[in-house]
Every structure is written in C-alpha cells, then in structure tokens.
Amino acid sequence: MFLVLLSVGLIAPFTFLPLPQSTPTEEPVPVIPKTVKKVIKVVEQPLHKVILPDFAKIRDVKEKKRRFFAFIKPAVQAENKKILILRAEVARLIAQLTLEQPFSAEEYTLVSSLSKKYKVSEKFSLLRQLYELQLKIDIIPLALVLVQAANESAWGTSRFARIGLNFFGVWCYRKGCGMVPGSRNTGAKHEVAAYSSISLGIARYLHNINTNGAYTVFRSIRGQLRDQNQPLAPEILATGLMRYSERGIDYVLELTDMIRHNQHYFALYNK
C-alpha cells in the first residue's frame, strides 16, 4: 500500500505540468527590393541655330562684360541704322507736305503701312500721322540698350537668352510663341518670346519701346531732346522706363548706375 501511494505521489505532480507546445514555424518575410527612381534631367534645347558664347563660364568680370557688349553691339547698331533711314524718310514726307507738294500713291501707301506698324491712328490728319510717326520712329542709345540687355539676361546667362535669344524679357501672347516662364501664375497665358536671330530679338525690343503705351513717357522725353537739339543721353532716357519692371524707380536707378560704371566699354557708341 505504501508503495502504491509513493508511486502515485511521485507521478501526480507531473500530471499537472503543461504539455510542451510546438513552436509555430515563422513564415519568411518576403524581401522587397528597393526601387531607386531614376531622375532624368531634361536638357532644354535652344529654339535657334545661333552659336552663343558660354558667358557663364567666363569668370573674369571685365572679360565677360567686354565679350557680352561686343556680341550684342553689332545687331543694335544695325537695327538703329535701319530706324534712322526710315526716320529720314518720314522727315522728308513732313517737309514735302509742309511745302504742299502732292504725295504719290506709293507715298500714301507708305504712310498707311507705317501707321499700322507703329500703331498710329489713320483717323488723324496726314500731317499729324507723320508727326506721330516721327515721335515713334527713332533710335534708342546703344549704351541704354546694352545695359538693359545685360540686366534682363544676367549678362547672357539667363534661360530666355540662351534658349530663345531673348535678352530683354519681352513677352508674347500666342500659345507656342516662346518659352513658358517657370514662375508664371496659374491662369496666365503669356510666354517669353523666342527668336531665330539676335537681330530679330533686338528689332522686336526696339519696336516694343517705340510703340507700347507703357513707354509713352520715354518717347516724350526723347522727342523733347530732339526738339531741343540735345543728344539722346541714355541716363535721361532711362527715366522713361519706370514701367519696364515692377521694381520701378529701383530698376531705373540700377540702369543708370550700370551706364555710369560701364561707360568705358561703349563711350564711343552713345548715339
């Protein structure tokens, strides 16, 4: 009996031990390879075939200025020369009309064509049309054009200068006429015009200054200087460009400062 109890006592405690549980096998976590996004940088191609100096790589400031002014100057001089030839023709027509000499059919056609191009109302009398044309068909001094080009294009390094030969930030409003500014507001439709040649870009800039209502003051100052037989001083004319930039007077002060500091580069060409 004692042996039975002893055996039961030895066995009983083990009957309450928890049965060993099988360890669940863990399923391997699939390793998802990291996908590295390949960033493809799109290089914007020029909208022209002109070979431009790489102004950004010219580290010497004096050399950069010299190269930039030398690059822009010939086109400015050529376009101003065309304007002076046309201006002389308008002066001839004014003298002819003043002397009461009749116009030919070709001369009437010329006045009509110029009035359309320079936004002069054909409802004006013939003499008034000619005087309005004389006010608008005139040059812009080389020094002023050069510093504006330098200012607006960051010395030829801006995207608009490199891609579209637009050194003056001139806008256009037809879809596809130029380059869409990265900072353009939502809903805005303007583009920065692109040109096929330096000469065309200069011509459009000059025409904009000579016809846009924003620069009436500029043309008035220029006209007064002409009436007084005074030189077209670029520092004086710059005051008529307040509306060229949102910066207003600060923009004008910057232009006049640039004219003074760069005088030795173009002193011979201030016409």
PDB file of C-alpha atoms in Angstrom:
ATOM      1  CA  MET A   1       0.000   0.000   0.000  1.00  0.00           C
ATOM      2  CA  PHE A   2       2.794   2.312   0.978  1.00  0.00           C
ATOM      3  CA  LEU A   3       4.494   1.594  -2.345  1.00  0.00           C
ATOM      4  CA  VAL A   4       1.321   2.408  -4.284  1.00  0.00           C
ATOM      5  CA  LEU A   5       0.916   5.735  -2.509  1.00  0.00           C
ATOM      6  CA  LEU A   6       4.551   6.516  -3.010  1.00  0.00           C
ATOM      7  CA  SER A   7       4.321   5.844  -6.729  1.00  0.00           C
ATOM      8  CA  VAL A   8       1.177   7.926  -7.037  1.00  0.00           C
ATOM      9  CA  GLY A   9       2.854  10.739  -5.137  1.00  0.00           C
ATOM     10  CA  LEU A  10       5.823  10.663  -7.407  1.00  0.00           C
ATOM     11  CA  ILE A  11       3.731  10.612 -10.592  1.00  0.00           C
ATOM     12  CA  ALA A  12       0.939  13.013  -9.623  1.00  0.00           C
ATOM     13  CA  PRO A  13       2.937  16.278  -9.720  1.00  0.00           C
ATOM     14  CA  PHE A  14       3.999  15.638 -13.276  1.00  0.00           C
ATOM     15  CA  THR A  15       0.399  15.193 -14.461  1.00  0.00           C
ATOM     16  CA  PHE A  16      -0.172  18.941 -13.962  1.00  0.00           C
ATOM     17  CA  LEU A  17       2.888  20.051 -15.915  1.00  0.00           C
ATOM     18  CA  PRO A  18       1.966  21.848 -19.156  1.00  0.00           C
ATOM     19  CA  LEU A  19       2.434  19.786 -22.208  1.00  0.00           C
ATOM     20  CA  PRO A  20       5.200  21.009 -24.447  1.00  0.00           C
ATOM     21  CA  GLN A  21       3.770  23.166 -27.201  1.00  0.00           C
ATOM     22  CA  SER A  22       5.114  23.005 -30.671  1.00  0.00           C
ATOM     23  CA  THR A  23       6.821  26.222 -31.739  1.00  0.00           C
ATOM     24  CA  PRO A  24       4.999  27.645 -34.740  1.00  0.00           C
ATOM     25  CA  THR A  25       7.204  27.966 -37.740  1.00  0.00           C
ATOM     26  CA  GLU A  26       7.520  31.621 -38.818  1.00  0.00           C
ATOM     27  CA  GLU A  27       6.884  32.303 -42.487  1.00  0.00           C
ATOM     28  CA  PRO A  28       9.778  34.151 -44.090  1.00  0.00           C
ATOM     29  CA  VAL A  29       9.056  37.823 -44.748  1.00  0.00           C
ATOM     30  CA  PRO A  30       9.469  38.485 -48.418  1.00  0.00           C
ATOM     31  CA  VAL A  31      12.264  40.952 -49.146  1.00  0.00           C
ATOM     32  CA  ILE A  32      11.016  43.666 -51.454  1.00  0.00           C
ATOM     33  CA  PRO A  33      13.884  45.196 -53.338  1.00  0.00           C
ATOM     34  CA  LYS A  34      14.054  48.965 -53.080  1.00  0.00           C
ATOM     35  CA  THR A  35      13.321  50.659 -56.339  1.00  0.00           C
ATOM     36  CA  VAL A  36      15.564  53.607 -56.993  1.00  0.00           C
ATOM     37  CA  LYS A  37      13.791  56.248 -59.024  1.00  0.00           C
ATOM     38  CA  LYS A  38      15.949  57.360 -61.856  1.00  0.00           C
ATOM     39  CA  VAL A  39      15.733  61.114 -62.267  1.00  0.00           C
ATOM     40  CA  ILE A  40      16.088  62.075 -65.876  1.00  0.00           C
ATOM     41  CA  LYS A  41      17.144  65.667 -66.270  1.00  0.00           C
ATOM     42  CA  VAL A  42      15.626  67.115 -69.398  1.00  0.00           C
ATOM     43  CA  VAL A  43      18.021  69.497 -71.095  1.00  0.00           C
ATOM     44  CA  GLU A  44      16.069  72.256 -72.808  1.00  0.00           C
ATOM     45  CA  GLN A  45      17.227  72.597 -76.375  1.00  0.00           C
ATOM     46  CA  PRO A  46      17.786  76.004 -77.998  1.00  0.00           C
ATOM     47  CA  LEU A  47      15.000  77.275 -80.237  1.00  0.00           C
ATOM     48  CA  HIS A  48      17.539  78.753 -82.638  1.00  0.00           C
ATOM     49  CA  LYS A  49      20.713  77.833 -84.514  1.00  0.00           C
ATOM     50  CA  VAL A  50      22.910  80.662 -83.285  1.00  0.00           C
ATOM     51  CA  ILE A  51      26.175  79.681 -81.589  1.00  0.00           C
ATOM     52  CA  LEU A  52      26.328  81.718 -78.394  1.00  0.00           C
ATOM     53  CA  PRO A  53      29.384  82.377 -76.249  1.00  0.00           C
ATOM     54  CA  ASP A  54      29.119  80.496 -72.953  1.00  0.00           C
ATOM     55  CA  PHE A  55      29.021  83.621 -70.815  1.00  0.00           C
ATOM     56  CA  ALA A  56      28.505  81.591 -67.623  1.00  0.00           C
ATOM     57  CA  LYS A  57      31.983  80.084 -67.999  1.00  0.00           C
ATOM     58  CA  ILE A  58      33.738  83.425 -68.303  1.00  0.00           C
ATOM     59  CA  ARG A  59      34.926  84.044 -64.746  1.00  0.00           C
ATOM     60  CA  ASP A  60      36.776  87.289 -65.312  1.00  0.00           C
ATOM     61  CA  VAL A  61      34.176  90.054 -64.901  1.00  0.00           C
ATOM     62  CA  LYS A  62      35.849  92.539 -67.222  1.00  0.00           C
ATOM     63  CA  GLU A  63      36.266  89.914 -69.917  1.00  0.00           C
ATOM     64  CA  LYS A  64      32.637  88.828 -69.576  1.00  0.00           C
ATOM     65  CA  LYS A  65      31.429  92.406 -69.957  1.00  0.00           C
ATOM     66  CA  ARG A  66      33.675  93.026 -72.936  1.00  0.00           C
ATOM     67  CA  ARG A  67      32.540  89.825 -74.671  1.00  0.00           C
ATOM     68  CA  PHE A  68      28.879  90.453 -73.922  1.00  0.00           C
ATOM     69  CA  PHE A  69      28.818  94.030 -75.181  1.00  0.00           C
ATOM     70  CA  ALA A  70      30.836  93.060 -78.257  1.00  0.00           C
ATOM     71  CA  PHE A  71      28.362  90.276 -79.008  1.00  0.00           C
ATOM     72  CA  ILE A  72      25.214  92.430 -78.753  1.00  0.00           C
ATOM     73  CA  LYS A  73      26.541  95.723 -80.150  1.00  0.00           C
ATOM     74  CA  PRO A  74      26.603  94.979 -83.920  1.00  0.00           C
ATOM     75  CA  ALA A  75      22.931  93.973 -84.043  1.00  0.00           C
ATOM     76  CA  VAL A  76      21.895  97.066 -82.060  1.00  0.00           C
ATOM     77  CA  GLN A  77      23.851  99.363 -84.360  1.00  0.00           C
ATOM     78  CA  ALA A  78      22.420  97.694 -87.466  1.00  0.00           C
ATOM     79  CA  GLU A  79      18.812  97.958 -86.254  1.00  0.00           C
ATOM     80  CA  ASN A  80      19.260 101.569 -85.128  1.00  0.00           C
ATOM     81  CA  LYS A  81      20.659 102.371 -88.578  1.00  0.00           C
ATOM     82  CA  LYS A  82      17.510 100.949 -90.214  1.00  0.00           C
ATOM     83  CA  ILE A  83      15.381 103.112 -87.936  1.00  0.00           C
ATOM     84  CA  LEU A  84      17.349 106.258 -88.809  1.00  0.00           C
ATOM     85  CA  ILE A  85      16.863 105.598 -92.533  1.00  0.00           C
ATOM     86  CA  LEU A  86      13.117 105.254 -92.006  1.00  0.00           C
ATOM     87  CA  ARG A  87      13.074 108.333 -89.776  1.00  0.00           C
ATOM     88  CA  ALA A  88      14.757 110.364 -92.516  1.00  0.00           C
ATOM     89  CA  GLU A  89      12.047 109.246 -94.938  1.00  0.00           C
ATOM     90  CA  VAL A  90       9.342 110.451 -92.535  1.00  0.00           C
ATOM     91  CA  ALA A  91      11.139 113.799 -92.177  1.00  0.00           C
ATOM     92  CA  ARG A  92      11.218 114.106 -95.974  1.00  0.00           C
ATOM     93  CA  LEU A  93       7.478 113.471 -96.178  1.00  0.00           C
ATOM     94  CA  ILE A  94       6.797 116.082 -93.492  1.00  0.00           C
ATOM     95  CA  ALA A  95       8.830 118.647 -95.439  1.00  0.00           C
ATOM     96  CA  GLN A  96       7.039 117.691 -98.657  1.00  0.00           C
ATOM     97  CA  LEU A  97       3.624 118.078 -97.046  1.00  0.00           C
ATOM     98  CA  THR A  98       4.604 121.375 -95.438  1.00  0.00           C
ATOM     99  CA  LEU A  99       5.569 122.693 -98.871  1.00  0.00           C
ATOM    100  CA  GLU A 100       2.162 121.484-100.119  1.00  0.00           C
ATOM    101  CA  GLN A 101       3.733 119.159-102.642  1.00  0.00           C
ATOM    102  CA  PRO A 102       1.426 116.281-103.608  1.00  0.00           C
ATOM    103  CA  PHE A 103       2.098 112.710-102.478  1.00  0.00           C
ATOM    104  CA  SER A 104       2.351 109.840-104.898  1.00  0.00           C
ATOM    105  CA  ALA A 105       0.256 106.706-104.436  1.00  0.00           C
ATOM    106  CA  GLU A 106       3.350 104.914-103.164  1.00  0.00           C
ATOM    107  CA  GLU A 107       3.938 107.621-100.546  1.00  0.00           C
ATOM    108  CA  TYR A 108       0.347 107.400 -99.294  1.00  0.00           C
ATOM    109  CA  THR A 109       0.751 103.635 -99.084  1.00  0.00           C
ATOM    110  CA  LEU A 110       3.987 104.046 -97.122  1.00  0.00           C
ATOM    111  CA  VAL A 111       2.350 106.353 -94.570  1.00  0.00           C
ATOM    112  CA  SER A 112      -0.557 103.940 -94.175  1.00  0.00           C
ATOM    113  CA  SER A 113       1.783 100.983 -93.735  1.00  0.00           C
ATOM    114  CA  LEU A 114       3.920 102.785 -91.160  1.00  0.00           C
ATOM    115  CA  SER A 115       0.861 103.969 -89.251  1.00  0.00           C
ATOM    116  CA  LYS A 116      -0.337 100.387 -88.912  1.00  0.00           C
ATOM    117  CA  LYS A 117       3.100  99.124 -87.890  1.00  0.00           C
ATOM    118  CA  TYR A 118       3.687 101.869 -85.326  1.00  0.00           C
ATOM    119  CA  LYS A 119       0.115 101.997 -84.014  1.00  0.00           C
ATOM    120  CA  VAL A 120      -0.774 105.485 -85.214  1.00  0.00           C
ATOM    121  CA  SER A 121      -4.443 106.186 -85.886  1.00  0.00           C
ATOM    122  CA  GLU A 122      -5.229 106.685 -89.560  1.00  0.00           C
ATOM    123  CA  LYS A 123      -8.134 108.880 -88.458  1.00  0.00           C
ATOM    124  CA  PHE A 124      -5.571 111.597 -87.766  1.00  0.00           C
ATOM    125  CA  SER A 125      -4.775 114.105 -90.464  1.00  0.00           C
ATOM    126  CA  LEU A 126      -1.896 113.168 -92.722  1.00  0.00           C
ATOM    127  CA  LEU A 127       0.406 115.725 -91.088  1.00  0.00           C
ATOM    128  CA  ARG A 128      -0.445 114.542 -87.583  1.00  0.00           C
ATOM    129  CA  GLN A 129       0.176 110.935 -88.595  1.00  0.00           C
ATOM    130  CA  LEU A 130       3.632 111.915 -89.806  1.00  0.00           C
ATOM    131  CA  TYR A 131       4.455 113.799 -86.603  1.00  0.00           C
ATOM    132  CA  GLU A 132       3.295 110.828 -84.518  1.00  0.00           C
ATOM    133  CA  LEU A 133       5.449 108.554 -86.649  1.00  0.00           C
ATOM    134  CA  GLN A 134       8.418 110.866 -86.189  1.00  0.00           C
ATOM    135  CA  LEU A 135       7.953 110.570 -82.414  1.00  0.00           C
ATOM    136  CA  LYS A 136       7.905 106.768 -82.567  1.00  0.00           C
ATOM    137  CA  ILE A 137      10.405 106.023 -85.320  1.00  0.00           C
ATOM    138  CA  ASP A 138      13.614 106.843 -83.528  1.00  0.00           C
ATOM    139  CA  ILE A 139      16.616 105.054 -82.074  1.00  0.00           C
ATOM    140  CA  ILE A 140      17.447 104.023 -78.527  1.00  0.00           C
ATOM    141  CA  PRO A 141      21.028 104.886 -77.483  1.00  0.00           C
ATOM    142  CA  LEU A 142      23.396 101.963 -77.688  1.00  0.00           C
ATOM    143  CA  ALA A 143      24.530 102.286 -74.062  1.00  0.00           C
ATOM    144  CA  LEU A 144      20.961 102.026 -72.778  1.00  0.00           C
ATOM    145  CA  VAL A 145      20.197  99.007 -74.950  1.00  0.00           C
ATOM    146  CA  LEU A 146      23.372  97.250 -73.834  1.00  0.00           C
ATOM    147  CA  VAL A 147      22.803  97.718 -70.107  1.00  0.00           C
ATOM    148  CA  GLN A 148      19.172  96.663 -70.419  1.00  0.00           C
ATOM    149  CA  ALA A 149      20.256  93.519 -72.246  1.00  0.00           C
ATOM    150  CA  ALA A 150      22.845  92.818 -69.548  1.00  0.00           C
ATOM    151  CA  ASN A 151      20.361  93.468 -66.757  1.00  0.00           C
ATOM    152  CA  GLU A 152      17.475  91.478 -68.182  1.00  0.00           C
ATOM    153  CA  SER A 153      19.573  88.485 -69.293  1.00  0.00           C
ATOM    154  CA  ALA A 154      22.024  88.340 -66.365  1.00  0.00           C
ATOM    155  CA  TRP A 155      24.852  89.049 -68.796  1.00  0.00           C
ATOM    156  CA  GLY A 156      23.640  86.494 -71.316  1.00  0.00           C
ATOM    157  CA  THR A 157      23.303  83.592 -68.871  1.00  0.00           C
ATOM    158  CA  SER A 158      19.512  83.526 -68.433  1.00  0.00           C
ATOM    159  CA  ARG A 159      17.407  80.687 -69.797  1.00  0.00           C
ATOM    160  CA  PHE A 160      15.498  83.053 -72.077  1.00  0.00           C
ATOM    161  CA  ALA A 161      18.701  84.432 -73.604  1.00  0.00           C
ATOM    162  CA  ARG A 162      20.296  81.012 -74.104  1.00  0.00           C
ATOM    163  CA  ILE A 163      17.234  79.145 -75.353  1.00  0.00           C
ATOM    164  CA  GLY A 164      15.295  81.869 -77.156  1.00  0.00           C
ATOM    165  CA  LEU A 165      17.756  84.715 -77.869  1.00  0.00           C
ATOM    166  CA  ASN A 166      15.539  86.968 -75.775  1.00  0.00           C
ATOM    167  CA  PHE A 167      17.888  89.331 -73.945  1.00  0.00           C
ATOM    168  CA  PHE A 168      15.151  91.750 -72.858  1.00  0.00           C
ATOM    169  CA  GLY A 169      12.425  89.595 -71.312  1.00  0.00           C
ATOM    170  CA  VAL A 170       9.905  90.600 -73.988  1.00  0.00           C
ATOM    171  CA  TRP A 171       6.595  88.725 -73.677  1.00  0.00           C
ATOM    172  CA  CYS A 172       4.354  87.262 -76.366  1.00  0.00           C
ATOM    173  CA  TYR A 173       0.764  86.052 -76.041  1.00  0.00           C
ATOM    174  CA  ARG A 174       0.234  83.352 -78.662  1.00  0.00           C
ATOM    175  CA  LYS A 175       0.495  79.754 -77.460  1.00  0.00           C
ATOM    176  CA  GLY A 176       3.840  78.319 -78.504  1.00  0.00           C
ATOM    177  CA  CYS A 177       5.351  81.693 -79.414  1.00  0.00           C
ATOM    178  CA  GLY A 178       8.157  81.289 -76.910  1.00  0.00           C
ATOM    179  CA  MET A 179       9.122  79.820 -73.543  1.00  0.00           C
ATOM    180  CA  VAL A 180       6.766  79.358 -70.599  1.00  0.00           C
ATOM    181  CA  PRO A 181       8.202  81.102 -67.514  1.00  0.00           C
ATOM    182  CA  GLY A 182       8.653  78.770 -64.555  1.00  0.00           C
ATOM    183  CA  SER A 183       7.165  81.406 -62.259  1.00  0.00           C
ATOM    184  CA  ARG A 184       4.075  82.087 -64.385  1.00  0.00           C
ATOM    185  CA  ASN A 185       0.925  82.471 -62.294  1.00  0.00           C
ATOM    186  CA  THR A 186      -1.917  79.972 -62.644  1.00  0.00           C
ATOM    187  CA  GLY A 187      -4.245  81.056 -65.419  1.00  0.00           C
ATOM    188  CA  ALA A 188      -1.688  83.345 -67.053  1.00  0.00           C
ATOM    189  CA  LYS A 189      -1.119  82.738 -70.751  1.00  0.00           C
ATOM    190  CA  HIS A 190       1.912  84.857 -71.609  1.00  0.00           C
ATOM    191  CA  GLU A 191       5.206  83.377 -72.744  1.00  0.00           C
ATOM    192  CA  VAL A 192       8.667  84.868 -73.088  1.00  0.00           C
ATOM    193  CA  ALA A 193       9.202  85.345 -76.812  1.00  0.00           C
ATOM    194  CA  ALA A 194      11.778  83.256 -78.674  1.00  0.00           C
ATOM    195  CA  TYR A 195      13.653  84.499 -81.736  1.00  0.00           C
ATOM    196  CA  SER A 196      15.634  82.881 -84.522  1.00  0.00           C
ATOM    197  CA  SER A 197      18.350  85.548 -84.573  1.00  0.00           C
ATOM    198  CA  ILE A 198      19.936  88.226 -82.410  1.00  0.00           C
ATOM    199  CA  SER A 199      18.854  90.912 -84.892  1.00  0.00           C
ATOM    200  CA  LEU A 200      15.217  89.866 -84.726  1.00  0.00           C
ATOM    201  CA  GLY A 201      15.250  89.950 -80.930  1.00  0.00           C
ATOM    202  CA  ILE A 202      16.807  93.431 -80.944  1.00  0.00           C
ATOM    203  CA  ALA A 203      14.320  94.671 -83.559  1.00  0.00           C
ATOM    204  CA  ARG A 204      11.332  93.426 -81.524  1.00  0.00           C
ATOM    205  CA  TYR A 205      12.700  95.046 -78.373  1.00  0.00           C
ATOM    206  CA  LEU A 206      13.179  98.402 -80.136  1.00  0.00           C
ATOM    207  CA  HIS A 207       9.711  98.184 -81.672  1.00  0.00           C
ATOM    208  CA  ASN A 208       8.212  97.417 -78.270  1.00  0.00           C
ATOM    209  CA  ILE A 209       9.792 100.523 -76.733  1.00  0.00           C
ATOM    210  CA  ASN A 210       8.714 102.605 -79.746  1.00  0.00           C
ATOM    211  CA  THR A 211       5.066 101.507 -79.782  1.00  0.00           C
ATOM    212  CA  ASN A 212       3.969 100.171 -76.392  1.00  0.00           C
ATOM    213  CA  GLY A 213       1.732 102.514 -74.412  1.00  0.00           C
ATOM    214  CA  ALA A 214       3.767 101.784 -71.288  1.00  0.00           C
ATOM    215  CA  TYR A 215       6.665 103.792 -72.735  1.00  0.00           C
ATOM    216  CA  THR A 216       4.856 106.951 -73.813  1.00  0.00           C
ATOM    217  CA  VAL A 217       6.919 108.933 -71.289  1.00  0.00           C
ATOM    218  CA  PHE A 218      10.135 107.539 -72.758  1.00  0.00           C
ATOM    219  CA  ARG A 219       9.141 108.646 -76.257  1.00  0.00           C
ATOM    220  CA  SER A 220       8.055 112.055 -74.974  1.00  0.00           C
ATOM    221  CA  ILE A 221      11.445 112.623 -73.284  1.00  0.00           C
ATOM    222  CA  ARG A 222      13.220 111.536 -76.462  1.00  0.00           C
ATOM    223  CA  GLY A 223      11.061 113.854 -78.549  1.00  0.00           C
ATOM    224  CA  GLN A 224      11.845 116.813 -76.294  1.00  0.00           C
ATOM    225  CA  LEU A 225      15.564 116.114 -76.556  1.00  0.00           C
ATOM    226  CA  ARG A 226      15.223 116.051 -80.361  1.00  0.00           C
ATOM    227  CA  ASP A 227      13.260 119.321 -80.389  1.00  0.00           C
ATOM    228  CA  GLN A 228      15.984 120.969 -78.290  1.00  0.00           C
ATOM    229  CA  ASN A 229      18.762 119.514 -80.474  1.00  0.00           C
ATOM    230  CA  GLN A 230      20.152 117.741 -77.432  1.00  0.00           C
ATOM    231  CA  PRO A 231      21.946 114.369 -77.533  1.00  0.00           C
ATOM    232  CA  LEU A 232      19.892 111.328 -76.580  1.00  0.00           C
ATOM    233  CA  ALA A 233      21.531 110.884 -73.185  1.00  0.00           C
ATOM    234  CA  PRO A 234      20.928 107.298 -72.017  1.00  0.00           C
ATOM    235  CA  GLU A 235      20.796 108.309 -68.332  1.00  0.00           C
ATOM    236  CA  ILE A 236      17.971 110.752 -69.061  1.00  0.00           C
ATOM    237  CA  LEU A 237      16.052 108.370 -71.304  1.00  0.00           C
ATOM    238  CA  ALA A 238      16.302 105.588 -68.715  1.00  0.00           C
ATOM    239  CA  THR A 239      13.915 107.584 -66.509  1.00  0.00           C
ATOM    240  CA  GLY A 240      11.197 106.846 -69.047  1.00  0.00           C
ATOM    241  CA  LEU A 241      11.480 103.097 -68.430  1.00  0.00           C
ATOM    242  CA  MET A 242       9.843 103.035 -64.981  1.00  0.00           C
ATOM    243  CA  ARG A 243       7.168 100.650 -66.249  1.00  0.00           C
ATOM    244  CA  TYR A 244       9.591  98.212 -67.840  1.00  0.00           C
ATOM    245  CA  SER A 245       9.981  96.472 -64.500  1.00  0.00           C
ATOM    246  CA  GLU A 246       7.806  96.013 -61.424  1.00  0.00           C
ATOM    247  CA  ARG A 247      10.749  97.450 -59.489  1.00  0.00           C
ATOM    248  CA  GLY A 248      10.003 100.883 -60.946  1.00  0.00           C
ATOM    249  CA  ILE A 249      12.390 103.576 -59.744  1.00  0.00           C
ATOM    250  CA  ASP A 250      14.834 100.989 -58.355  1.00  0.00           C
ATOM    251  CA  TYR A 251      15.079  99.483 -61.840  1.00  0.00           C
ATOM    252  CA  VAL A 252      15.790 102.891 -63.377  1.00  0.00           C
ATOM    253  CA  LEU A 253      18.443 103.641 -60.749  1.00  0.00           C
ATOM    254  CA  GLU A 254      20.100 100.298 -61.452  1.00  0.00           C
ATOM    255  CA  LEU A 255      20.198 101.010 -65.191  1.00  0.00           C
ATOM    256  CA  THR A 256      21.694 104.467 -64.725  1.00  0.00           C
ATOM    257  CA  ASP A 257      24.245 103.034 -62.311  1.00  0.00           C
ATOM    258  CA  MET A 258      25.199 100.381 -64.879  1.00  0.00           C
ATOM    259  CA  ILE A 259      25.569 103.049 -67.566  1.00  0.00           C
ATOM    260  CA  ARG A 260      27.981 105.030 -65.396  1.00  0.00           C
ATOM    261  CA  HIS A 261      30.048 102.026 -64.321  1.00  0.00           C
ATOM    262  CA  ASN A 262      30.372 100.581 -67.834  1.00  0.00           C
ATOM    263  CA  GLN A 263      30.918 103.812 -69.723  1.00  0.00           C
ATOM    264  CA  HIS A 264      34.413 102.888 -70.892  1.00  0.00           C
ATOM    265  CA  TYR A 265      33.034  99.837 -72.746  1.00  0.00           C
ATOM    266  CA  PHE A 266      30.740 101.811 -75.053  1.00  0.00           C
ATOM    267  CA  ALA A 267      31.556 105.535 -74.717  1.00  0.00           C
ATOM    268  CA  LEU A 268      32.200 105.813 -78.451  1.00  0.00           C
ATOM    269  CA  TYR A 269      28.789 104.422 -79.348  1.00  0.00           C
ATOM    270  CA  ASN A 270      26.381 106.560 -77.281  1.00  0.00           C
ATOM    271  CA  LYS A 271      24.243 107.785 -80.132  1.00  0.00           C
TER     272      LYS A 271
END
